[in-house]
Amino acid sequence: MITIPSLPTVRTDDRGPVRDAMARLAELGHRVIARVAGPRSLLHTRARTAAQQEECREAGIEAVVVDGDYTAESGARLTAELLKRNPRPTAILYDNDVMAVAGLATAKDLGLEVPADLSLIAWDDSTLCRLASPPLTTMTVDVHRYGVLVAEAALDHIDGRPAAERWSPTAHFVQRGTTGPAPA
């Protein structure tokens, strides 16, 4: 029998923050909430999708998910496609900052005012989000702390210590200029 030692892992709660974002948007009156997701093959994408669908179902609102690839091109293209839907979403959550900034530009190009006509939330809180106009509301992650945890896990593994369960800090909602009440 071959025994495989457990590998170091830093776990992340991807479900809770998505449920929080959906609940906040629902409280603002949004009834069709879309998400421009990362690749479906990734575990965190699947966890986020399940959380979005559960929270929206419980709140009685429509959840729409489209699969992106974290590039500006997919963010722009998928935002344009979402905004052609009937009914169109009044809020979009993006799985990263690059797709969100591209989505913001696309919404503006289509003549929509953010957040009066459309609310946007980015996952990741990079400088890009803070420099956007208006600055993007985000689900922010403490990337420094996450990096420290990854380094600790790697050093434990290198030194032959058993893998300890580690959890990264949970992403949290940071309100900025791209989220507001659903349009009437």
Coordinates of N, CA and C in Angstrom, one line a residue:
M1 N 0.8 -1.2 0.0 CA 0.0 0.0 0.0 C 0.9 1.2 0.0
I2 N 0.6 2.2 -0.9 CA 1.4 3.4 -1.0 C 0.6 4.5 -0.2
T3 N 1.4 5.1 0.7 CA 0.8 6.2 1.4 C 1.3 7.6 0.8
I4 N 0.4 8.4 0.6 CA 0.7 9.8 0.1 C 0.6 10.8 1.2
P5 N 1.7 11.4 1.6 CA 1.5 12.4 2.7 C 0.6 13.5 2.2
S6 N -0.1 14.1 3.2 CA -0.9 15.2 2.9 C -0.1 16.4 2.5
L7 N -0.6 17.1 1.5 CA 0.1 18.3 1.0 C -0.4 19.5 1.7
P8 N 0.5 20.5 1.8 CA 0.1 21.8 2.4 C -1.0 22.5 1.6
T9 N -1.9 23.0 2.3 CA -3.1 23.7 1.6 C -3.5 24.9 2.4
V10 N -3.8 26.0 1.7 CA -4.4 27.1 2.3 C -5.8 27.2 1.7
R11 N -6.8 27.0 2.5 CA -8.2 27.0 2.1 C -8.8 28.4 2.1
T12 N -9.7 28.6 1.2 CA -10.4 29.9 1.1 C -11.9 29.7 1.1
D13 N -12.6 30.5 1.8 CA -14.1 30.5 1.7 C -14.6 31.3 0.5
D14 N -14.9 30.7 -0.6 CA -15.4 31.4 -1.7 C -16.9 31.5 -1.7
R15 N -17.6 30.7 -0.9 CA -19.1 30.7 -0.9 C -19.6 31.8 -0.1
G16 N -19.1 32.0 1.2 CA -19.6 33.0 2.0 C -19.6 34.4 1.4
P17 N -18.5 34.9 0.9 CA -18.4 36.2 0.3 C -19.4 36.4 -0.9
V18 N -19.6 35.4 -1.7 CA -20.5 35.5 -2.8 C -21.9 35.6 -2.3
R19 N -22.3 34.8 -1.3 CA -23.6 34.9 -0.7 C -23.8 36.3 -0.1
D20 N -22.8 36.9 0.5 CA -22.8 38.2 1.1 C -23.1 39.3 0.0
A21 N -22.3 39.2 -1.1 CA -22.5 40.1 -2.2 C -23.9 40.0 -2.8
M22 N -24.4 38.8 -3.0 CA -25.8 38.6 -3.5 C -26.8 39.2 -2.5
A23 N -26.6 39.0 -1.3 CA -27.6 39.5 -0.3 C -27.6 41.0 -0.3
R24 N -26.4 41.6 -0.4 CA -26.3 43.1 -0.4 C -27.0 43.6 -1.6
L25 N -26.8 43.0 -2.8 CA -27.5 43.4 -4.0 C -29.0 43.2 -3.9
A26 N -29.4 42.1 -3.3 CA -30.8 41.9 -3.2 C -31.5 43.0 -2.3
E27 N -30.8 43.3 -1.2 CA -31.2 44.4 -0.3 C -31.4 45.7 -1.0
L28 N -30.6 45.9 -2.1 CA -30.7 47.2 -2.9 C -31.8 47.1 -3.9
G29 N -32.5 46.0 -4.0 CA -33.6 45.8 -4.9 C -33.3 45.2 -6.2
H30 N -32.1 44.6 -6.4 CA -31.7 44.0 -7.7 C -32.4 42.6 -7.8
R31 N -33.0 42.4 -8.9 CA -33.8 41.1 -9.1 C -33.2 40.2 -10.1
V32 N -32.3 40.7 -11.0 CA -31.5 39.9 -11.9 C -30.0 40.2 -11.7
I33 N -29.3 39.3 -11.1 CA -27.9 39.5 -10.8 C -27.1 38.5 -11.6
A34 N -26.2 39.1 -12.4 CA -25.3 38.2 -13.2 C -23.9 38.1 -12.6
R35 N -23.2 37.1 -13.0 CA -21.8 37.0 -12.6 C -21.0 36.6 -13.8
V36 N -19.9 37.4 -14.0 CA -18.9 37.0 -15.0 C -17.8 36.2 -14.3
A37 N -17.9 34.9 -14.4 CA -17.1 33.9 -13.7 C -15.8 33.7 -14.3
G38 N -14.9 33.0 -13.6 CA -13.7 32.5 -14.1 C -14.0 31.2 -14.8
P39 N -13.0 30.5 -15.3 CA -13.2 29.2 -15.9 C -13.9 28.2 -15.0
R40 N -14.9 27.5 -15.5 CA -15.7 26.5 -14.8 C -14.9 25.4 -14.3
S41 N -13.7 25.1 -14.8 CA -12.9 24.0 -14.4 C -12.2 24.2 -13.0
L42 N -12.3 25.5 -12.6 CA -11.6 25.8 -11.3 C -12.6 25.6 -10.1
L43 N -12.1 25.0 -9.0 CA -12.9 24.7 -7.9 C -13.5 26.0 -7.3
H44 N -12.8 27.0 -7.2 CA -13.3 28.2 -6.6 C -14.4 28.8 -7.5
T45 N -14.3 28.7 -8.8 CA -15.4 29.2 -9.7 C -16.7 28.4 -9.4
R46 N -16.5 27.1 -9.3 CA -17.7 26.2 -9.0 C -18.3 26.5 -7.7
A47 N -17.5 26.8 -6.7 CA -18.0 27.1 -5.3 C -18.7 28.4 -5.4
R48 N -18.2 29.4 -6.1 CA -18.9 30.7 -6.2 C -20.2 30.6 -6.9
T49 N -20.2 29.8 -8.0 CA -21.4 29.7 -8.8 C -22.5 29.0 -7.9
A50 N -22.2 28.0 -7.2 CA -23.1 27.3 -6.3 C -23.7 28.3 -5.3
A51 N -22.8 29.1 -4.7 CA -23.2 30.0 -3.7 C -24.1 31.1 -4.3
Q52 N -23.8 31.6 -5.5 CA -24.7 32.6 -6.1 C -26.1 32.0 -6.4
Q53 N -26.1 30.8 -6.9 CA -27.4 30.2 -7.3 C -28.2 30.0 -6.0
E54 N -27.6 29.5 -4.9 CA -28.3 29.2 -3.7 C -28.9 30.5 -3.1
E55 N -28.0 31.5 -3.0 CA -28.5 32.8 -2.4 C -29.6 33.4 -3.2
C56 N -29.4 33.4 -4.5 CA -30.4 34.0 -5.4 C -31.8 33.3 -5.3
R57 N -31.7 31.9 -5.3 CA -32.9 31.1 -5.2 C -33.6 31.4 -3.9
E58 N -32.9 31.5 -2.8 CA -33.5 31.7 -1.5 C -34.1 33.1 -1.5
A59 N -33.5 34.1 -2.2 CA -34.1 35.4 -2.2 C -35.1 35.7 -3.3
G60 N -35.4 34.6 -4.1 CA -36.4 34.7 -5.2 C -35.9 35.7 -6.3
I61 N -34.6 35.7 -6.6 CA -34.2 36.5 -7.7 C -33.4 35.7 -8.7
E62 N -33.3 36.2 -9.9 CA -32.7 35.4 -11.0 C -31.2 35.6 -11.0
A63 N -30.5 34.4 -11.1 CA -29.0 34.4 -11.1 C -28.6 34.0 -12.6
V64 N -27.7 34.8 -13.1 CA -27.2 34.5 -14.5 C -25.7 34.3 -14.3
V65 N -25.1 33.3 -14.9 CA -23.7 33.1 -14.8 C -23.1 32.9 -16.3
V66 N -22.1 33.6 -16.6 CA -21.4 33.4 -17.9 C -19.9 33.1 -17.5
D67 N -19.3 32.3 -18.3 CA -17.9 31.9 -18.1 C -16.9 32.8 -18.8
G68 N -16.1 33.4 -18.0 CA -15.0 34.2 -18.6 C -13.7 33.5 -18.4
D69 N -12.6 34.3 -18.7 CA -11.2 33.7 -18.6 C -10.3 34.7 -17.9
Y70 N -10.8 35.6 -17.2 CA -10.0 36.6 -16.4 C -9.4 37.7 -17.3
T71 N -9.6 37.7 -18.6 CA -9.1 38.8 -19.4 C -10.0 39.9 -19.6
A72 N -9.4 41.1 -19.9 CA -10.3 42.3 -20.2 C -11.2 42.0 -21.4
E73 N -10.7 41.2 -22.4 CA -11.5 40.9 -23.6 C -12.8 40.2 -23.2
S74 N -12.6 39.2 -22.3 CA -13.8 38.4 -22.0 C -14.7 39.2 -21.1
G75 N -14.2 40.1 -20.2 CA -15.0 40.9 -19.4 C -15.8 41.9 -20.2
A76 N -15.2 42.5 -21.2 CA -15.9 43.4 -22.1 C -17.0 42.7 -22.9
R77 N -16.6 41.6 -23.6 CA -17.5 40.8 -24.4 C -18.7 40.3 -23.7
L78 N -18.4 39.7 -22.5 CA -19.5 39.1 -21.8 C -20.4 40.1 -21.1
T79 N -19.9 41.3 -20.8 CA -20.7 42.3 -20.2 C -21.7 42.8 -21.3
A80 N -21.2 43.0 -22.5 CA -22.0 43.4 -23.7 C -23.1 42.4 -23.9
E81 N -22.8 41.1 -23.9 CA -23.8 40.1 -24.1 C -24.8 40.1 -23.0
L82 N -24.4 40.3 -21.7 CA -25.4 40.3 -20.6 C -26.3 41.5 -20.7
L83 N -25.8 42.6 -21.2 CA -26.6 43.9 -21.2 C -27.6 43.9 -22.4
K84 N -27.5 42.9 -23.3 CA -28.4 42.7 -24.4 C -29.6 41.8 -24.0
R85 N -29.4 41.1 -22.9 CA -30.5 40.2 -22.4 C -31.8 40.9 -22.1
N86 N -32.9 40.2 -22.1 CA -34.1 40.7 -21.7 C -34.8 39.7 -20.7
P87 N -34.9 40.0 -19.4 CA -34.5 41.3 -18.8 C -33.0 41.3 -18.6
R88 N -32.5 42.5 -18.7 CA -31.0 42.6 -18.5 C -30.7 42.7 -17.0
P89 N -29.5 42.2 -16.6 CA -29.2 42.3 -15.2 C -29.0 43.7 -14.8
T90 N -29.4 44.0 -13.5 CA -29.1 45.3 -13.0 C -27.9 45.4 -12.1
A91 N -27.3 44.2 -11.9 CA -26.0 44.1 -11.1 C -25.2 43.0 -11.7
I92 N -23.9 43.2 -11.7 CA -22.9 42.1 -12.2 C -21.8 42.0 -11.2
L93 N -21.5 40.8 -10.8 CA -20.3 40.5 -10.0 C -19.3 39.8 -10.9
Y94 N -18.1 40.3 -10.9 CA -17.0 39.8 -11.7 C -16.0 39.0 -10.8
D95 N -15.5 37.9 -11.3 CA -14.6 37.1 -10.6 C -13.2 37.6 -10.5
N96 N -12.9 38.7 -11.2 CA -11.6 39.4 -10.9 C -11.7 40.9 -11.3
D97 N -10.7 41.6 -11.0 CA -10.7 43.0 -11.2 C -10.5 43.4 -12.7
V98 N -9.8 42.7 -13.5 CA -9.5 43.0 -14.9 C -10.8 42.9 -15.7
M99 N -11.6 41.9 -15.5 CA -12.9 41.7 -16.2 C -13.8 42.8 -15.7
A100 N -13.8 43.2 -14.4 CA -14.7 44.2 -13.9 C -14.4 45.6 -14.5
V101 N -13.1 46.0 -14.6 CA -12.8 47.3 -15.2 C -13.2 47.3 -16.6
A102 N -13.0 46.2 -17.4 CA -13.4 46.1 -18.8 C -14.9 46.2 -18.9
G103 N -15.6 45.6 -17.9 CA -17.1 45.6 -17.9 C -17.6 47.0 -17.6
L104 N -17.0 47.7 -16.7 CA -17.3 49.1 -16.5 C -17.2 50.0 -17.7
A105 N -16.1 49.8 -18.4 CA -15.9 50.6 -19.7 C -16.9 50.2 -20.7
T106 N -17.3 49.0 -20.8 CA -18.3 48.5 -21.8 C -19.7 49.1 -21.4
A107 N -20.0 49.1 -20.1 CA -21.3 49.7 -19.7 C -21.4 51.1 -20.1
K108 N -20.3 51.9 -19.8 CA -20.2 53.3 -20.2 C -20.4 53.5 -21.7
D109 N -19.7 52.7 -22.5 CA -19.7 52.7 -23.9 C -21.1 52.5 -24.4
L110 N -21.9 51.7 -23.7 CA -23.3 51.4 -24.1 C -24.3 52.5 -23.6
G111 N -23.7 53.5 -22.9 CA -24.6 54.6 -22.5 C -25.2 54.4 -21.1
L112 N -24.8 53.4 -20.4 CA -25.3 53.2 -19.0 C -24.5 54.0 -18.0
E113 N -25.2 54.4 -17.0 CA -24.6 55.1 -15.9 C -24.4 54.1 -14.7
V114 N -23.2 54.1 -14.2 CA -22.9 53.2 -13.1 C -22.8 54.1 -11.9
P115 N -23.5 53.9 -10.8 CA -24.4 52.8 -10.5 C -25.9 53.0 -10.7
A116 N -26.3 54.2 -11.3 CA -27.7 54.5 -11.5 C -28.4 53.4 -12.3
D117 N -27.8 52.9 -13.4 CA -28.4 52.0 -14.3 C -27.9 50.5 -14.0
L118 N -26.8 50.4 -13.5 CA -26.1 49.1 -13.3 C -25.1 49.1 -12.2
S119 N -25.2 48.2 -11.3 CA -24.2 48.0 -10.2 C -23.2 47.0 -10.6
L120 N -22.0 47.3 -10.2 CA -20.9 46.4 -10.5 C -20.0 46.1 -9.2
I121 N -19.6 44.8 -9.1 CA -18.7 44.5 -8.0 C -17.6 43.6 -8.6
A122 N -16.3 44.0 -8.2 CA -15.2 43.2 -8.6 C -14.7 42.3 -7.5
W123 N -14.2 41.1 -7.9 CA -13.5 40.3 -6.9 C -12.1 40.6 -7.0
D124 N -11.4 40.9 -6.0 CA -10.0 41.4 -5.9 C -10.1 42.9 -5.7
D125 N -9.2 43.5 -5.0 CA -9.3 44.9 -4.7 C -7.9 45.5 -5.1
S126 N -7.6 45.4 -6.3 CA -6.3 46.0 -6.8 C -6.4 47.5 -6.9
T127 N -5.2 48.0 -7.2 CA -5.2 49.5 -7.4 C -6.0 49.8 -8.6
L128 N -6.2 49.0 -9.6 CA -7.0 49.2 -10.8 C -8.4 49.5 -10.4
C129 N -8.9 48.8 -9.3 CA -10.3 49.0 -8.9 C -10.5 50.4 -8.3
R130 N -9.5 50.8 -7.5 CA -9.5 52.1 -6.8 C -9.3 53.3 -7.8
L131 N -8.6 53.0 -8.9 CA -8.4 54.1 -9.9 C -9.5 54.2 -11.0
A132 N -10.3 53.2 -11.1 CA -11.4 53.2 -12.0 C -12.4 54.4 -11.7
S133 N -13.1 54.8 -12.7 CA -14.0 55.9 -12.5 C -15.4 55.5 -12.9
P134 N -16.3 55.4 -11.9 CA -16.1 55.5 -10.5 C -15.3 54.3 -9.9
P135 N -14.7 54.5 -8.7 CA -14.0 53.4 -8.1 C -14.9 52.2 -7.9
L136 N -14.4 51.0 -8.2 CA -15.2 49.8 -8.1 C -15.4 49.3 -6.7
T137 N -16.7 49.0 -6.4 CA -17.0 48.2 -5.2 C -16.3 46.8 -5.4
T138 N -15.8 46.3 -4.3 CA -15.1 45.0 -4.4 C -15.4 44.1 -3.3
M139 N -15.1 42.8 -3.6 CA -14.9 41.8 -2.6 C -13.4 41.7 -2.4
T140 N -12.9 42.3 -1.3 CA -11.5 42.4 -1.1 C -10.9 41.2 -0.3
V141 N -9.7 40.9 -0.7 CA -9.0 39.8 0.0 C -7.7 40.3 0.5
D142 N -7.3 39.9 1.7 CA -6.0 40.3 2.3 C -4.9 39.4 1.6
V143 N -4.4 39.8 0.5 CA -3.4 39.0 -0.3 C -2.1 38.9 0.4
H144 N -1.8 39.9 1.2 CA -0.5 39.7 2.0 C -0.6 38.6 3.0
R145 N -1.7 38.6 3.8 CA -1.9 37.5 4.7 C -2.0 36.1 4.0
Y146 N -2.7 36.1 2.9 CA -2.8 34.8 2.1 C -1.4 34.4 1.7
G147 N -0.5 35.3 1.3 CA 0.8 35.0 0.9 C 1.7 34.4 2.0
V148 N 1.5 35.0 3.2 CA 2.2 34.6 4.4 C 1.8 33.1 4.7
L149 N 0.5 32.9 4.7 CA 0.0 31.5 5.0 C 0.5 30.5 4.0
V150 N 0.6 30.9 2.7 CA 1.1 30.0 1.7 C 2.6 29.7 1.9
A151 N 3.4 30.7 2.3 CA 4.8 30.6 2.6 C 5.0 29.7 3.8
E152 N 4.2 29.9 4.8 CA 4.3 29.0 6.0 C 4.0 27.6 5.7
A153 N 3.0 27.3 4.9 CA 2.6 26.0 4.5 C 3.8 25.3 3.7
A154 N 4.4 26.1 2.8 CA 5.5 25.6 2.0 C 6.7 25.3 2.9
L155 N 7.0 26.2 3.8 CA 8.1 25.9 4.7 C 7.9 24.7 5.6
D156 N 6.7 24.5 6.1 CA 6.4 23.4 6.9 C 6.6 22.1 6.1
H157 N 6.2 22.1 4.8 CA 6.3 20.9 3.9 C 7.8 20.7 3.7
I158 N 8.6 21.7 3.4 CA 10.0 21.6 3.1 C 10.7 21.0 4.3
D159 N 10.3 21.5 5.5 CA 11.0 21.0 6.8 C 10.4 19.7 7.2
G160 N 9.5 19.1 6.5 CA 9.0 17.8 6.9 C 7.9 17.8 8.0
R161 N 7.4 18.9 8.3 CA 6.4 19.0 9.3 C 5.0 18.6 8.7
P162 N 4.1 18.0 9.5 CA 2.8 17.6 8.9 C 2.1 18.9 8.4
A163 N 1.3 18.6 7.4 CA 0.5 19.7 6.8 C -0.6 20.1 7.8
A164 N -0.6 21.4 8.2 CA -1.6 21.9 9.1 C -2.7 22.6 8.2
E165 N -3.9 22.5 8.7 CA -5.0 23.1 8.0 C -4.9 24.7 8.2
R166 N -4.9 25.4 7.1 CA -4.8 26.8 7.2 C -5.9 27.4 6.3
W167 N -6.5 28.5 6.8 CA -7.6 29.2 6.1 C -7.1 30.7 5.9
S168 N -7.3 31.1 4.6 CA -7.0 32.5 4.3 C -8.1 33.4 4.9
P169 N -7.8 34.6 5.1 CA -8.8 35.5 5.5 C -10.0 35.6 4.5
T170 N -11.2 35.7 5.0 CA -12.4 35.7 4.1 C -12.5 37.0 3.4
A171 N -12.8 37.0 2.2 CA -13.0 38.2 1.4 C -14.2 39.0 2.0
H172 N -14.1 40.3 2.0 CA -15.2 41.1 2.5 C -15.6 42.2 1.6
F173 N -16.8 42.7 1.7 CA -17.4 43.7 0.8 C -16.8 45.1 1.2
V174 N -16.4 45.8 0.1 CA -15.9 47.2 0.3 C -16.8 48.1 -0.7
Q175 N -17.6 48.8 -0.1 CA -18.5 49.7 -0.9 C -17.7 50.9 -1.5
R176 N -17.9 51.1 -2.8 CA -17.3 52.2 -3.4 C -18.4 52.8 -4.4
G177 N -18.0 53.3 -5.5 CA -18.9 54.1 -6.4 C -19.6 53.3 -7.4
T178 N -19.5 52.0 -7.5 CA -20.2 51.2 -8.5 C -21.4 50.4 -8.1
T179 N -21.8 50.6 -6.8 CA -23.0 49.8 -6.3 C -24.0 50.7 -5.7
G180 N -25.3 50.6 -6.2 CA -26.3 51.4 -5.6 C -27.7 50.7 -5.8
P181 N -28.8 51.3 -5.5 CA -30.1 50.7 -5.6 C -30.4 50.3 -7.1
A182 N -31.2 49.3 -7.2 CA -31.6 48.9 -8.6 C -32.4 50.0 -9.2
P183 N -32.2 50.1 -10.5 CA -33.0 51.2 -11.2 C -34.5 50.9 -11.1
A184 N -35.3 51.9 -11.1 CA -36.8 51.7 -11.0 C -37.4 51.2 -12.2

